Coordinates of C-alpha atoms and ligand atoms in Angstrom, one line a residue:
X257 CA -6.0 42.8 11.8
X258 CA -2.9 40.8 12.6
X259 CA -3.1 37.0 11.9
X260 CA -2.1 34.2 14.1
X261 CA 1.6 34.5 14.8
X262 CA 2.8 31.3 16.3
X263 CA 4.5 28.4 14.6
X264 CA 3.0 25.2 13.1
X265 CA 4.0 21.9 14.7
X266 CA 7.6 21.0 13.9
X267 CA 6.6 17.5 12.9
X268 CA 3.9 18.7 10.5
X269 CA 6.1 21.4 9.1
X270 CA 8.8 18.9 8.3
X271 CA 6.4 16.6 6.3
X272 CA 6.7 17.0 2.6
X273 CA 3.5 17.1 0.5
X274 CA 2.8 13.8 -1.2
X275 CA 4.8 13.5 -4.5
X276 CA 2.2 11.0 -5.8
X277 CA -0.6 13.5 -5.3
X278 CA 1.5 16.3 -6.7
X279 CA 2.3 14.4 -10.0
X280 CA -1.3 13.3 -10.3
X281 CA -2.6 16.8 -9.9
X282 CA -0.1 18.2 -12.3
X283 CA -1.0 15.5 -14.9
X284 CA -4.7 16.3 -14.5
X285 CA -4.0 20.0 -15.2
X286 CA -2.5 19.1 -18.7
X287 CA -4.2 17.9 -21.9
X288 CA -3.6 14.4 -23.3
X289 CA -1.7 13.0 -20.4
X290 CA -1.6 9.2 -19.7
X291 CA -1.2 9.1 -15.9
X292 CA 0.5 6.2 -14.4
X293 CA 0.9 8.1 -11.2
X294 CA -1.8 7.2 -8.7
X295 CA -2.3 3.8 -7.2
X296 CA -5.9 3.0 -7.6
X297 CA -7.8 0.5 -9.9
X298 CA -9.4 2.1 -12.9
X299 CA -12.3 -0.3 -12.4
X300 CA -15.3 1.2 -10.7
X301 CA -16.8 -0.4 -7.6
X302 CA -19.1 -3.2 -8.7
X303 CA -22.7 -2.0 -9.4
X304 CA -24.3 -4.4 -6.9
X305 CA -22.1 -3.0 -4.1
X306 CA -23.1 0.6 -4.9
X307 CA -26.8 -0.4 -5.2
X308 CA -26.8 -2.3 -1.9
X309 CA -25.0 0.5 -0.1
X310 CA -27.5 3.0 -1.5
X311 CA -30.4 0.9 -0.5
X312 CA -29.0 0.5 3.0
X313 CA -28.5 4.2 3.3
X314 CA -32.2 4.8 2.2
X315 CA -33.2 2.4 5.0
X316 CA -31.2 4.3 7.6
X317 CA -27.5 3.3 7.5
X318 CA -26.7 6.9 7.9
X319 CA -26.0 7.1 11.6
X320 CA -22.8 6.6 13.6
X321 CA -21.6 3.0 13.8
X322 CA -19.9 1.5 16.9
X323 CA -16.2 2.5 16.9
X324 CA -15.1 -1.0 16.3
X325 CA -17.3 -1.3 13.3
X326 CA -20.8 -2.3 12.0
X327 CA -21.6 -5.6 13.8
X328 CA -22.8 -7.3 10.6
X329 CA -19.6 -6.3 8.8
X330 CA -17.4 -7.5 11.7
X331 CA -19.2 -10.9 11.5
X332 CA -18.7 -11.2 7.8
X333 CA -15.1 -10.1 7.9
X334 CA -14.4 -12.6 10.6
X335 CA -15.6 -15.4 8.4
X336 CA -13.7 -14.0 5.4
X337 CA -10.4 -13.6 7.2
X338 CA -10.6 -17.0 8.9
X339 CA -11.0 -18.5 5.5
X340 CA -8.0 -16.6 4.0
X341 CA -5.6 -16.9 6.9
X342 CA -6.7 -20.2 8.6
X343 CA -6.5 -18.5 12.0
X344 CA -9.0 -18.5 14.8
X345 CA -9.9 -14.8 14.3
X346 CA -12.7 -13.6 16.5
X347 CA -14.6 -10.3 16.8
X348 CA -12.1 -9.1 19.5
X349 CA -9.3 -9.3 16.9
X350 CA -11.0 -6.9 14.5
X351 CA -11.2 -3.2 13.9
X352 CA -12.9 -1.4 11.0
X353 CA -11.1 1.8 9.9
X354 CA -11.3 4.7 7.5
X355 CA -9.1 3.0 4.9
X356 CA -5.9 1.1 5.4
X357 CA -4.7 4.6 6.2
X358 CA -7.0 4.8 9.2
X359 CA -5.6 1.5 10.5
X360 CA -2.0 2.7 10.0
X361 CA -2.8 5.9 11.9
X362 CA -4.4 3.9 14.7
X363 CA -1.6 1.3 15.2
X364 CA 1.3 3.8 15.3
X365 CA -0.6 6.2 17.6
X366 CA -1.4 3.2 19.8
X367 CA 2.1 1.7 20.2
X368 CA 4.7 4.4 19.7
X369 CA 6.2 6.6 22.4
X370 CA 8.6 9.4 21.4
X371 CA 11.8 8.1 20.0
X372 CA 10.6 4.5 19.4
X373 CA 12.0 3.0 16.3
X374 CA 10.2 1.3 13.4
X375 CA 12.2 -0.7 10.9
X376 CA 10.9 -0.9 7.3
X377 CA 12.3 -2.4 4.1
X378 CA 13.1 0.2 1.5
X379 CA 11.7 1.0 -1.1
X380 CA 8.5 1.7 1.0
X381 CA 5.1 3.4 0.7
X382 CA 6.1 7.0 1.4
X383 CA 3.1 7.6 3.8
X384 CA 4.8 5.4 6.4
X385 CA 7.2 8.2 7.3
X386 CA 4.3 10.5 8.1
X387 CA 2.4 7.9 10.1
X388 CA 5.4 7.1 12.2
X389 CA 6.6 10.6 12.8
X390 CA 3.1 12.0 13.6
X391 CA 3.0 9.4 16.3
X392 CA 6.4 10.6 17.6
X393 CA 8.4 7.6 16.3
X394 CA 11.4 7.3 14.0
X395 CA 11.3 5.3 10.7
X396 CA 14.6 3.4 9.9
X397 CA 15.1 1.7 6.6
X398 CA 16.4 -1.7 5.6
X399 CA 17.7 -1.5 2.0
X400 CA 16.8 -4.0 -0.7
X401 CA 18.2 -4.1 -4.3
X402 CA 16.5 -4.3 -7.7
X403 CA 19.2 -6.9 -8.8
X404 CA 18.0 -9.1 -6.0
X405 CA 14.3 -8.7 -6.9
X406 CA 13.9 -6.4 -3.9
X407 CA 14.1 -9.4 -1.7
X408 CA 14.5 -8.6 2.0
X409 CA 17.5 -10.1 3.7
X410 CA 16.5 -10.9 7.3
X411 CA 20.1 -10.5 8.5
X412 CA 19.9 -6.9 7.4
X413 CA 16.9 -6.4 9.7
X414 CA 18.7 -8.1 12.6
X415 CA 21.7 -5.8 12.2
X416 CA 19.6 -2.7 12.7
X417 CA 17.7 -3.7 15.8
X418 CA 18.5 -1.4 18.8
X419 CA 17.1 -1.2 22.3
X420 CA 14.6 1.3 20.8
X421 CA 13.3 -0.9 18.0
X422 CA 9.7 -1.6 18.7
X423 CA 8.0 -2.4 15.4
X424 CA 8.9 -4.2 12.2
X425 CA 6.8 -2.8 9.5
X426 CA 6.3 -5.1 6.5
X427 CA 4.4 -4.6 3.2
X428 CA 3.7 -7.6 1.0
X429 CA 2.9 -7.3 -1.9
X430 CA 5.0 -4.1 -1.8
X431 CA 4.2 -0.7 -3.0
X432 CA 6.2 0.4 -5.1
X433 CA 8.1 -2.7 -6.2
X434 CA 5.4 -5.4 -6.4
X435 CA 7.7 -7.8 -4.6
X436 CA 6.3 -10.3 -2.1
X437 CA 8.1 -11.7 0.9
X438 CA 9.0 -15.4 0.4
X439 CA 8.0 -18.1 2.9
X440 CA 11.6 -18.7 4.2
X441 CA 12.0 -15.0 4.7
X442 CA 8.8 -14.8 6.7
X443 CA 10.0 -17.7 8.8
X444 CA 13.2 -15.9 9.7
X445 CA 11.6 -12.6 10.2
X446 CA 9.2 -14.3 12.7
X447 CA 12.1 -15.7 14.6
X448 CA 13.7 -12.3 14.7
X449 CA 10.5 -10.7 16.0
X450 CA 10.2 -13.2 18.7
X451 CA 13.9 -12.9 19.8
X452 CA 13.9 -9.1 19.8
X453 CA 10.3 -8.8 21.2
X454 CA 9.1 -6.8 18.2
X455 CA 5.5 -6.1 17.2
X456 CA 5.0 -6.7 13.5
X457 CA 2.8 -4.4 11.5
X458 CA 2.0 -6.2 8.3
X459 CA 0.5 -4.1 5.6
X460 CA -1.3 -6.5 3.3
X461 CA -3.7 -4.1 1.5
X462 CA -2.6 -5.7 -1.8
X463 CA -3.3 -9.3 -0.6
X464 CA -5.8 -10.0 -3.4
X465 CA -3.4 -8.9 -6.1
X466 CA -0.9 -11.7 -6.3
X467 CA 0.1 -13.1 -9.7
X468 CA 1.1 -16.4 -11.3
X469 CA -1.2 -18.6 -9.2
X470 CA 0.8 -17.7 -6.0
X471 CA -1.1 -17.7 -2.7
X472 CA -0.8 -14.8 -0.4
X473 CA 1.4 -15.6 2.6
X474 CA 1.5 -13.6 5.8
X475 CA 3.9 -13.6 8.8
X476 CA 0.9 -13.7 11.1
X477 CA 0.5 -17.4 10.3
X478 CA 4.0 -18.2 11.6
X479 CA 4.3 -19.8 15.1
X480 CA 3.8 -17.3 17.9
X481 CA 3.0 -14.4 15.5
X482 CA -0.8 -14.2 15.8
X483 CA 0.0 -12.9 19.3
X484 CA 2.3 -10.1 18.0
X485 CA 1.2 -9.1 14.6
X486 CA -1.3 -6.4 13.5
X487 CA -2.3 -7.0 9.9
X488 CA -3.5 -3.9 7.9
X489 CA -6.1 -4.6 5.3
X490 CA -8.3 -2.6 2.9
X491 CA -11.3 -2.8 0.6
X492 CA -9.6 -0.1 -1.6
X493 CA -7.5 -2.2 -3.9
X494 CA -9.2 -5.6 -3.5
X495 CA -12.7 -4.5 -4.5
X496 CA -12.0 -1.2 -6.3
X497 CA -13.3 0.9 -3.4
X498 CA -10.7 3.5 -2.9
X499 CA -13.2 6.4 -2.5
X500 CA -15.3 4.6 0.1
X501 CA -12.3 4.9 2.5
X502 CA -12.8 1.5 4.2
X503 CA -10.1 -0.7 5.7
X504 CA -9.5 -2.8 8.7
X505 CA -6.9 -4.2 11.1
X506 CA -6.7 -7.5 12.9
X507 CA -4.4 -8.3 15.7
X508 CA -4.2 -9.2 19.4
X509 CA -7.4 -8.1 21.3
X510 CA -5.5 -6.0 23.8
X511 CA -3.9 -3.9 21.1
X512 CA -7.1 -3.8 19.1
X513 CA -8.9 -2.5 22.1
X514 CA -6.4 0.4 22.5
X515 CA -6.5 1.1 18.8
X516 CA -10.3 1.4 19.0
X517 CA -9.8 4.3 21.4
X518 CA -7.8 6.1 18.7
X519 CA -10.5 5.5 16.2
X520 CA -13.1 6.8 18.6
X521 CA -11.2 10.1 19.1
X522 CA -10.0 10.5 15.5
X523 CA -13.0 9.6 13.4
X524 CA -15.6 8.2 15.9
X525 CA -16.1 5.3 13.5
X526 CA -15.6 4.5 9.8
X527 CA -18.4 5.7 7.5
X528 CA -21.6 3.7 8.0
X529 CA -22.7 3.6 4.4
X530 CA -19.2 2.5 3.3
X531 CA -19.3 -0.3 5.8
X532 CA -22.6 -1.5 4.2
X533 CA -20.8 -1.3 0.9
X534 CA -17.9 -3.4 2.2
X535 CA -20.3 -5.9 3.6
X536 CA -21.9 -6.2 0.1
X537 CA -18.5 -6.5 -1.5
X538 CA -17.6 -9.5 0.7
X539 CA -20.9 -11.2 0.0
X540 CA -21.2 -10.5 -3.8
X541 CA -17.8 -9.5 -5.3
X542 CA -15.3 -12.3 -4.8
X543 CA -15.3 -13.2 -8.5
X544 CA -14.9 -9.5 -9.4
X545 CA -11.8 -9.3 -7.3
X546 CA -10.3 -12.4 -8.9
X547 CA -11.1 -11.1 -12.4
X548 CA -9.5 -7.8 -11.6
X549 CA -6.4 -9.6 -10.5
X550 CA -6.2 -11.5 -13.7
X551 CA -6.4 -8.3 -15.7
X552 CA -3.7 -6.7 -13.6
X553 CA -1.5 -9.7 -14.3
X554 CA -1.9 -9.2 -18.1
X555 CA -1.0 -5.5 -17.6
X556 CA 2.0 -6.5 -15.5
X557 CA 3.2 -8.7 -18.4
X558 CA 2.8 -5.9 -20.9
X559 CA 4.6 -3.2 -18.9
X560 CA 7.4 -5.6 -17.7
X561 CA 8.1 -6.7 -21.3
X562 CA 8.2 -3.1 -22.6
X563 CA 10.6 -2.0 -19.9
X564 CA 13.0 -4.9 -20.4
X565 CA 13.2 -3.7 -24.1
X566 CA 14.7 -0.4 -23.0
X567 CA 18.5 -0.5 -22.9
X568 CA 19.9 0.7 -19.5
X569 CA 16.7 0.0 -17.6
X570 CA 16.9 -2.5 -14.7
X571 CA 13.6 -3.9 -13.7
X572 CA 12.2 -6.5 -11.4
X573 CA 9.1 -8.5 -12.5
X574 CA 6.4 -7.7 -9.9
X575 CA 4.8 -10.7 -8.2
X576 CA 1.9 -8.6 -6.9
X577 CA 0.2 -5.2 -6.5
X578 CA 0.0 -3.0 -9.6
X579 CA 3.2 -1.1 -9.6
X580 CA 6.6 -1.6 -11.3
X581 CA 9.7 0.2 -10.0
X582 CA 12.4 0.3 -12.7
X583 CA 15.9 1.6 -11.8
X584 CA 17.3 4.1 -14.4
X585 CA 20.6 4.5 -12.6
X586 CA 22.5 3.8 -15.8
X587 CA 20.7 6.6 -17.5
X588 CA 19.7 9.4 -15.2
X589 CA 20.8 11.4 -12.1
X590 CA 17.4 12.3 -10.8
X591 CA 14.0 10.6 -11.1
X592 CA 12.2 13.9 -10.4
X593 CA 13.7 15.7 -13.3
X594 CA 13.1 12.6 -15.5
X595 CA 9.4 12.5 -14.5
X596 CA 8.9 16.2 -15.2
X597 CA 10.5 16.0 -18.6
X598 CA 8.7 12.9 -19.5
X599 CA 5.4 14.6 -18.6
X600 CA 6.3 17.7 -20.5
X601 CA 7.6 16.0 -23.7
X602 CA 5.5 12.8 -23.9
X603 CA 2.6 13.5 -21.7
X604 CA 3.1 10.4 -19.5
X605 CA 3.0 10.8 -15.7
X606 CA 5.1 8.6 -13.4
X607 CA 6.2 9.1 -9.8
X608 CA 9.8 9.9 -9.1
X609 CA 11.5 7.4 -6.8
X610 CA 12.8 9.6 -4.0
X611 CA 9.8 9.6 -1.7
X612 CA 10.1 5.8 -1.6
X613 CA 13.4 6.1 0.2
X614 CA 16.8 7.8 -0.2
X615 CA 18.2 5.0 -2.3
X616 CA 15.4 5.3 -4.9
X617 CA 16.4 8.7 -6.4
X618 CA 17.1 7.2 -9.8
X619 CA 14.0 5.0 -9.9
X620 CA 10.5 5.8 -11.0
X621 CA 7.2 4.2 -10.0
X622 CA 4.8 3.2 -12.8
X623 CA 1.2 2.2 -11.7
X624 CA -0.2 -0.1 -14.4
X625 CA -3.8 0.8 -13.5
X626 CA -5.0 1.7 -17.0
X627 CA -6.5 -0.3 -19.9
X628 CA -3.9 -2.2 -21.9
X629 CA -4.3 0.0 -25.0
X630 CA -3.4 3.0 -22.9
X631 CA -0.6 1.2 -21.2
X632 CA 0.8 0.1 -24.5
X633 CA 0.7 3.7 -25.8
X634 CA 2.3 5.0 -22.6
X635 CA 5.2 2.5 -22.8
X636 CA 5.8 3.4 -26.5
X637 CA 6.0 7.0 -25.4
X638 CA 8.5 6.2 -22.6
X639 CA 10.6 4.1 -25.0
X640 CA 10.7 7.0 -27.5
X641 CA 11.5 9.5 -24.8
X642 CA 14.4 7.4 -23.4
X643 CA 15.8 6.7 -26.8
X644 CA 15.8 10.4 -27.8
X645 CA 17.2 11.8 -24.6
X646 CA 19.5 9.3 -22.8
Ligands
PLP997 C1 1.1 0.0 0.9 C2 -0.2 0.7 1.1 N1 -0.7 0.7 2.4 C3 -1.9 1.3 2.6 C4 -2.5 2.1 1.7 C5 -3.8 2.8 2.0 O1 -4.8 2.5 1.3 P1 -6.3 2.8 1.7 O2 -6.3 3.8 2.8 O3 -7.0 3.3 0.5 O4 -6.9 1.5 2.2 C6 -2.0 2.2 0.4 C7 -2.6 3.0 -0.6 O5 -2.0 3.3 -1.7 C8 -0.8 1.5 0.1 O6 -0.2 1.5 -1.1

């Protein structure tokens, strides 16, 4: 019998499969590979979180939750975020989602009309492209440079604003560079957002992973910005809970109310048992999150030092997250070819730079999400590979 003979949606067809997932899959199909490809903590979710979630499931937390979220989690999250941001966050500002990804899906579906433009600093999390395009929008990039520590220049944002620019999408700490937006930059970006009437979507899923005693700073705390910023948060990286798929958004109540409709029609609600786990994480695992950050800082130091030892590699010292994004432009033409050869010859998986933006072709992303012994070995292999081949 003849199969279905019509075409797939143009937007979906044009999306490329995720390079991060592709490299991770390839690495897992080979023996002896040290994979620095996927961005998730190697730590397991704390035992007390798993136990509490399991206990709650046994006692009936297995039904649909309200679309906005489990009321007890909303209450606890409200307290937690008030403490972290110093803002009068109330229940109406909050939405629980299926991962930070669920919050990104909801916000772009909620605010974009066909042709609306979203400005994002480059390098950027590749998934943004799909989120914006699936919602009918266009993602436009604002370049940053490794030599400048990937710092965003607000005037570069201002220059690119058109009558169609609706959203400024920020990500601090940044995936893939680990850079954070400095206070004076946030001040200026806030002024631009107010002048140009932009909504800011501030992806802060790495907010708990900031090094060197720095405090996490957000544009939402700048004057007038609580009324025009939607912050994207997640339990994935902060509490080692990637597989539970639990995130959240907070923002102006009218936008949150509309986003809640998207959640209702996409997923109905976030997983009930995962929401119980998130509640337990907030109550029991703050120290765990801090200790994990300290360990990531030690790993950052190890990987950064090793990369600065390799001639021809330009590298910025990450201030947060768990990625480092060296530029190999003095050595290579194509990060993809480099990554494949490195995997084949030295059994180390990294992600080629190209999905993070067109200017990143000669960069690679390294996730320092493994124990230091393994990271040390991986860096030795990378050094040996570069020395022998470039
Ligand atoms: C910048 C950024 N935002 C959002 C996410 C989504 O994370 P999750 O859906 O696990 O919360 C990720 C995951 O890697 C990320 O790097």
